[in-house]
mmCIF file of C-alpha atoms and ligand atoms in Angstrom:
data_model
loop_
_atom_site.group_PDB
_atom_site.id
_atom_site.type_symbol
_atom_site.label_atom_id
_atom_site.label_comp_id
_atom_site.label_asym_id
_atom_site.label_seq_id
_atom_site.Cartn_x
_atom_site.Cartn_y
_atom_site.Cartn_z
ATOM 1 C CA UNK A 1 -12.314 11.260 23.406
ATOM 2 C CA UNK A 2 -11.515 14.706 23.380
ATOM 3 C CA UNK A 3 -11.756 18.026 26.653
ATOM 4 C CA UNK A 4 -14.228 20.130 24.172
ATOM 5 C CA UNK A 5 -15.175 22.688 27.480
ATOM 6 C CA UNK A 6 -14.188 26.707 27.930
ATOM 7 C CA UNK A 7 -10.345 27.726 26.531
ATOM 8 C CA UNK A 8 -10.475 23.553 24.879
ATOM 9 C CA UNK A 9 -13.855 24.409 22.683
ATOM 10 C CA UNK A 10 -12.243 27.418 20.607
ATOM 11 C CA UNK A 11 -9.990 24.746 19.417
ATOM 12 C CA UNK A 12 -12.661 22.834 17.378
ATOM 13 C CA UNK A 13 -12.295 26.067 15.250
ATOM 14 C CA UNK A 14 -9.464 25.780 11.913
ATOM 15 C CA UNK A 15 -8.051 29.413 12.144
ATOM 16 C CA UNK A 16 -7.923 29.163 16.553
ATOM 17 C CA UNK A 17 -5.916 25.232 16.037
ATOM 18 C CA UNK A 18 -3.501 26.879 13.562
ATOM 19 C CA UNK A 19 -2.980 29.822 15.030
ATOM 20 C CA UNK A 20 -2.176 27.586 18.579
ATOM 21 C CA UNK A 21 -0.482 25.385 15.592
ATOM 22 C CA UNK A 22 1.881 28.118 14.100
ATOM 23 C CA UNK A 23 2.635 29.684 17.642
ATOM 24 C CA UNK A 24 4.006 26.919 19.008
ATOM 25 C CA UNK A 25 6.531 25.712 16.477
ATOM 26 C CA UNK A 26 4.615 23.506 13.915
ATOM 27 C CA UNK A 27 5.911 23.478 10.139
ATOM 28 C CA UNK A 28 8.786 23.441 12.037
ATOM 29 C CA UNK A 29 7.613 19.440 13.360
ATOM 30 C CA UNK A 30 5.721 19.015 10.097
ATOM 31 C CA UNK A 31 8.690 19.633 8.230
ATOM 32 C CA UNK A 32 10.052 17.552 10.041
ATOM 33 C CA UNK A 33 8.387 14.142 10.790
ATOM 34 C CA UNK A 34 7.613 14.366 6.690
ATOM 35 C CA UNK A 35 11.560 14.255 6.314
ATOM 36 C CA UNK A 36 12.224 11.793 9.103
ATOM 37 C CA UNK A 37 9.142 9.877 9.570
ATOM 38 C CA UNK A 38 6.990 8.993 6.855
ATOM 39 C CA UNK A 39 8.932 9.435 4.004
ATOM 40 C CA UNK A 40 6.471 9.597 1.679
ATOM 41 C CA UNK A 41 7.034 8.872 -2.437
ATOM 42 C CA UNK A 42 6.418 9.832 -5.750
ATOM 43 C CA UNK A 43 3.380 8.163 -6.192
ATOM 44 C CA UNK A 44 2.327 6.515 -3.037
ATOM 45 C CA UNK A 45 -1.427 6.835 -2.246
ATOM 46 C CA UNK A 46 -1.383 7.586 1.659
ATOM 47 C CA UNK A 47 -5.161 8.197 4.347
ATOM 48 C CA UNK A 48 -3.979 10.610 7.430
ATOM 49 C CA UNK A 49 -6.256 9.523 9.578
ATOM 50 C CA UNK A 50 -7.371 12.448 12.090
ATOM 51 C CA UNK A 51 -6.305 15.015 9.419
ATOM 52 C CA UNK A 52 -7.547 18.081 11.160
ATOM 53 C CA UNK A 53 -7.947 20.975 8.661
ATOM 54 C CA UNK A 54 -5.367 18.997 6.404
ATOM 55 C CA UNK A 55 -2.844 20.909 7.931
ATOM 56 C CA UNK A 56 0.188 18.179 6.625
ATOM 57 C CA UNK A 57 -0.618 18.888 3.214
ATOM 58 C CA UNK A 58 1.891 21.495 2.263
ATOM 59 C CA UNK A 59 4.983 19.688 3.718
ATOM 60 C CA UNK A 60 3.602 16.024 1.327
ATOM 61 C CA UNK A 61 4.310 16.067 -2.510
ATOM 62 C CA UNK A 62 1.627 17.073 -4.598
ATOM 63 C CA UNK A 63 2.484 13.723 -6.456
ATOM 64 C CA UNK A 64 0.471 11.948 -3.917
ATOM 65 C CA UNK A 65 -3.043 10.429 -4.465
ATOM 66 C CA UNK A 66 -4.337 11.452 -0.510
ATOM 67 C CA UNK A 67 -7.195 10.572 1.522
ATOM 68 C CA UNK A 68 -8.174 12.485 4.966
ATOM 69 C CA UNK A 69 -10.600 11.392 7.478
ATOM 70 C CA UNK A 70 -11.693 13.866 11.141
ATOM 71 C CA UNK A 71 -14.768 13.517 13.507
ATOM 72 C CA UNK A 72 -15.275 17.435 13.429
ATOM 73 C CA UNK A 73 -16.816 18.921 10.435
ATOM 74 C CA UNK A 74 -15.477 22.089 10.414
ATOM 75 C CA UNK A 75 -12.140 20.732 10.244
ATOM 76 C CA UNK A 76 -13.599 19.130 6.719
ATOM 77 C CA UNK A 77 -15.154 21.918 5.732
ATOM 78 C CA UNK A 78 -11.779 24.321 6.182
ATOM 79 C CA UNK A 79 -9.438 21.794 4.340
ATOM 80 C CA UNK A 80 -11.973 21.030 1.427
ATOM 81 C CA UNK A 81 -11.400 24.468 0.911
ATOM 82 C CA UNK A 82 -7.897 24.477 1.346
ATOM 83 C CA UNK A 83 -7.378 21.540 0.185
ATOM 84 C CA UNK A 84 -10.205 19.613 -1.954
ATOM 85 C CA UNK A 85 -7.105 19.791 -5.179
ATOM 86 C CA UNK A 86 -5.183 18.138 -3.350
ATOM 87 C CA UNK A 87 -7.143 14.957 -2.278
ATOM 88 C CA UNK A 88 -10.121 13.586 -0.388
ATOM 89 C CA UNK A 89 -11.509 14.175 2.773
ATOM 90 C CA UNK A 90 -14.743 13.040 5.291
ATOM 91 C CA UNK A 91 -15.876 13.332 8.380
ATOM 92 C CA UNK A 92 -15.699 10.356 10.015
ATOM 93 C CA UNK A 93 -14.881 9.174 13.822
ATOM 94 C CA UNK A 94 -12.378 5.513 13.648
ATOM 95 C CA UNK A 95 -14.471 4.645 15.426
ATOM 96 C CA UNK A 96 -17.540 4.745 12.437
ATOM 97 C CA UNK A 97 -15.307 4.204 9.410
ATOM 98 C CA UNK A 98 -15.450 1.634 6.915
ATOM 99 C CA UNK A 99 -12.906 -0.837 5.770
ATOM 100 C CA UNK A 100 -10.701 0.500 3.131
ATOM 101 C CA UNK A 101 -9.323 -2.422 1.047
ATOM 102 C CA UNK A 102 -5.744 -2.302 1.061
ATOM 103 C CA UNK A 103 -4.630 -0.038 -1.379
ATOM 104 C CA UNK A 104 -2.139 2.640 0.759
ATOM 105 C CA UNK A 105 0.918 2.503 0.442
ATOM 106 C CA UNK A 106 0.863 5.364 3.380
ATOM 107 C CA UNK A 107 -0.897 5.654 6.939
ATOM 108 C CA UNK A 108 -0.538 9.017 9.522
ATOM 109 C CA UNK A 109 -2.330 9.077 12.299
ATOM 110 C CA UNK A 110 -0.597 12.365 13.300
ATOM 111 C CA UNK A 111 -1.661 12.832 17.467
ATOM 112 C CA UNK A 112 -4.262 11.057 17.238
ATOM 113 C CA UNK A 113 -3.749 8.362 19.365
ATOM 114 C CA UNK A 114 -4.132 9.906 22.349
ATOM 115 C CA UNK A 115 -7.617 10.980 21.303
ATOM 116 C CA UNK A 116 -8.257 7.778 21.728
ATOM 117 C CA UNK A 117 -9.081 5.151 24.767
ATOM 118 C CA UNK A 118 -7.912 1.637 24.366
ATOM 119 C CA UNK A 119 -11.262 -0.040 21.492
ATOM 120 C CA UNK A 120 -11.213 3.501 19.708
ATOM 121 C CA UNK A 121 -7.436 2.750 19.618
ATOM 122 C CA UNK A 122 -7.002 -0.345 18.724
ATOM 123 C CA UNK A 123 -9.978 0.213 16.032
ATOM 124 C CA UNK A 124 -7.876 2.335 14.896
ATOM 125 C CA UNK A 125 -4.541 -0.434 14.182
ATOM 126 C CA UNK A 126 -6.437 -2.736 12.458
ATOM 127 C CA UNK A 127 -8.107 0.526 10.101
ATOM 128 C CA UNK A 128 -4.654 1.325 9.368
ATOM 129 C CA UNK A 129 -3.377 -2.697 9.348
ATOM 130 C CA UNK A 130 -6.161 -3.926 6.493
ATOM 131 C CA UNK A 131 -6.144 0.055 3.825
ATOM 132 C CA UNK A 132 -1.836 -0.748 3.963
ATOM 133 C CA UNK A 133 -0.435 -2.892 1.046
ATOM 134 C CA UNK A 134 2.000 -5.287 2.159
ATOM 135 C CA UNK A 135 4.469 -3.312 2.025
ATOM 136 C CA UNK A 136 3.687 -0.599 3.439
ATOM 137 C CA UNK A 137 3.822 1.324 6.522
ATOM 138 C CA UNK A 138 1.231 3.448 9.628
ATOM 139 C CA UNK A 139 3.200 6.183 11.347
ATOM 140 C CA UNK A 140 1.849 8.060 14.088
ATOM 141 C CA UNK A 141 3.525 10.584 16.429
ATOM 142 C CA UNK A 142 0.955 11.203 19.618
ATOM 143 C CA UNK A 143 2.079 13.575 23.309
ATOM 144 C CA UNK A 144 3.862 10.543 25.849
ATOM 145 C CA UNK A 145 4.922 11.075 29.381
ATOM 146 C CA UNK A 146 8.650 9.741 29.461
ATOM 147 C CA UNK A 147 10.680 9.779 32.328
ATOM 148 C CA UNK A 148 13.666 11.930 30.998
ATOM 149 C CA UNK A 149 11.402 14.227 29.821
ATOM 150 C CA UNK A 150 11.398 17.461 32.350
ATOM 151 C CA UNK A 151 8.626 18.395 34.433
ATOM 152 C CA UNK A 152 7.763 21.376 31.770
ATOM 153 C CA UNK A 153 7.483 18.815 29.610
ATOM 154 C CA UNK A 154 4.861 16.917 30.819
ATOM 155 C CA UNK A 155 2.671 20.035 33.382
ATOM 156 C CA UNK A 156 1.897 20.931 29.421
ATOM 157 C CA UNK A 157 1.137 17.746 27.927
ATOM 158 C CA UNK A 158 -0.526 17.249 30.807
ATOM 159 C CA UNK A 159 -3.517 20.034 29.950
ATOM 160 C CA UNK A 160 -3.921 18.310 26.274
ATOM 161 C CA UNK A 161 -6.947 18.143 24.739
ATOM 162 C CA UNK A 162 -6.803 14.038 24.036
ATOM 163 C CA UNK A 163 -7.587 12.579 27.561
ATOM 164 C CA UNK A 164 -4.966 8.911 26.159
ATOM 165 C CA UNK A 165 -1.546 10.402 27.174
ATOM 166 C CA UNK A 166 0.521 7.329 27.535
ATOM 167 C CA UNK A 167 3.624 5.920 27.513
ATOM 168 C CA UNK A 168 5.405 5.137 24.859
ATOM 169 C CA UNK A 169 5.360 1.049 26.642
ATOM 170 C CA UNK A 170 1.478 1.896 26.470
ATOM 171 C CA UNK A 171 1.645 3.008 22.826
ATOM 172 C CA UNK A 172 3.564 0.360 21.820
ATOM 173 C CA UNK A 173 1.649 -2.172 23.723
ATOM 174 C CA UNK A 174 -0.743 -1.028 21.380
ATOM 175 C CA UNK A 175 0.234 -1.295 18.278
ATOM 176 C CA UNK A 176 2.121 -4.519 18.400
ATOM 177 C CA UNK A 177 -1.873 -6.493 18.837
ATOM 178 C CA UNK A 178 -1.969 -5.455 15.595
ATOM 179 C CA UNK A 179 2.104 -4.249 13.299
ATOM 180 C CA UNK A 180 4.755 -6.631 14.039
ATOM 181 C CA UNK A 181 7.387 -4.892 13.680
ATOM 182 C CA UNK A 182 6.842 -1.579 15.602
ATOM 183 C CA UNK A 183 9.663 1.152 15.749
ATOM 184 C CA UNK A 184 9.302 3.783 19.063
ATOM 185 C CA UNK A 185 11.045 6.306 18.881
ATOM 186 C CA UNK A 186 11.314 8.974 21.690
ATOM 187 C CA UNK A 187 11.977 13.147 21.492
ATOM 188 C CA UNK A 188 12.050 15.745 22.877
ATOM 189 C CA UNK A 189 12.941 18.339 20.480
ATOM 190 C CA UNK A 190 9.878 18.868 17.808
ATOM 191 C CA UNK A 191 8.633 21.973 19.756
ATOM 192 C CA UNK A 192 9.082 25.516 20.591
ATOM 193 C CA UNK A 193 8.014 24.785 24.152
ATOM 194 C CA UNK A 194 9.011 21.447 26.176
ATOM 195 C CA UNK A 195 7.707 17.986 25.162
ATOM 196 C CA UNK A 196 7.743 15.685 24.483
ATOM 197 C CA UNK A 197 6.707 12.965 21.979
ATOM 198 C CA UNK A 198 6.542 9.090 20.870
ATOM 199 C CA UNK A 199 6.289 8.021 16.851
ATOM 200 C CA UNK A 200 5.578 5.141 15.939
ATOM 201 C CA UNK A 201 6.677 3.032 12.191
ATOM 202 C CA UNK A 202 4.323 0.034 12.129
ATOM 203 C CA UNK A 203 5.538 -2.275 8.994
ATOM 204 C CA UNK A 204 2.840 -4.286 7.474
ATOM 205 C CA UNK A 205 4.399 -7.113 5.922
HETATM 206 C C1 SAM B 301 -4.467 17.070 17.867
HETATM 207 S S1 SAM B 301 -5.207 16.908 15.870
HETATM 208 C C2 SAM B 301 -4.512 16.982 14.989
HETATM 209 C C3 SAM B 301 -4.814 17.181 13.392
HETATM 210 C C4 SAM B 301 -3.519 17.154 12.620
HETATM 211 N N1 SAM B 301 -4.172 15.665 11.829
HETATM 212 C C5 SAM B 301 -2.756 17.717 12.706
HETATM 213 O O1 SAM B 301 -1.521 17.677 12.939
HETATM 214 O O2 SAM B 301 -2.415 19.481 12.582
HETATM 215 C C6 SAM B 301 -6.462 15.141 16.821
HETATM 216 C C7 SAM B 301 -6.840 14.925 15.347
HETATM 217 O O3 SAM B 301 -7.779 14.223 15.730
HETATM 218 C C8 SAM B 301 -9.389 14.023 16.206
HETATM 219 N N2 SAM B 301 -9.716 13.806 16.672
HETATM 220 C C9 SAM B 301 -10.193 12.882 17.342
HETATM 221 N N3 SAM B 301 -10.559 12.295 18.027
HETATM 222 C C10 SAM B 301 -10.789 11.768 16.711
HETATM 223 C C11 SAM B 301 -11.865 9.784 16.486
HETATM 224 N N4 SAM B 301 -12.220 9.206 17.404
HETATM 225 N N5 SAM B 301 -12.046 9.546 14.924
HETATM 226 C C12 SAM B 301 -11.341 10.767 14.471
HETATM 227 N N6 SAM B 301 -11.452 12.125 14.393
HETATM 228 C C13 SAM B 301 -10.774 12.618 15.631
HETATM 229 C C14 SAM B 301 -9.461 15.872 15.638
HETATM 230 O O4 SAM B 301 -10.970 15.914 15.471
HETATM 231 C C15 SAM B 301 -8.342 16.379 15.435
HETATM 232 O O5 SAM B 301 -8.761 16.328 13.762
#
């Protein structure tokens, strides 16, 4: 569930989306996300749910076996054209995704949860849990409302396309229905603009 009217509609085009991301400093954020939280290892199998046009791939090791899923056919078309040699891409909503066998070391959902209502978010955690091998990890990152954030960050986040921005505790509670333990980190400095992110690290024991 996301805003699709007016200027938001333009963002469904891969070029416009990536142009905006570049302006916000997304490359730095993606590099940090991979280095600090995703921490992929050579040869890992990685499932990227809500992969967009595949923008994280340049920051991941080439030895990864990568599968990306997104509901937007335009993003998936761009991903296939740009990164088809590095992975497999599928069009699907979280809701319609079939259960994957437990074959992935890492599942990621980058800026996806705040687009999902509670029912679809719970489905995401269940799907990820089912797709992970024992010892595997789900990593998510999303905008958040946090008491210590600036008014500017709160305002910018309130204008996001996603209509389910939550507090850190709100995201944590959804993850804990399926995963334990769940690590929660809140950061305010990943982008060039005032912005607050919450990162969840969910272990499958
Ligand atoms: C903010 S973008 C993030 C894209 C990418 N992960 C990145 O970091 O650039 C959110 C993505 O989630 C996708 N999305 C939104 N709702 C979804 C759903 N219900 N099922 C699958 N993908 C969804 C959108 O199409 C979009 O590509």
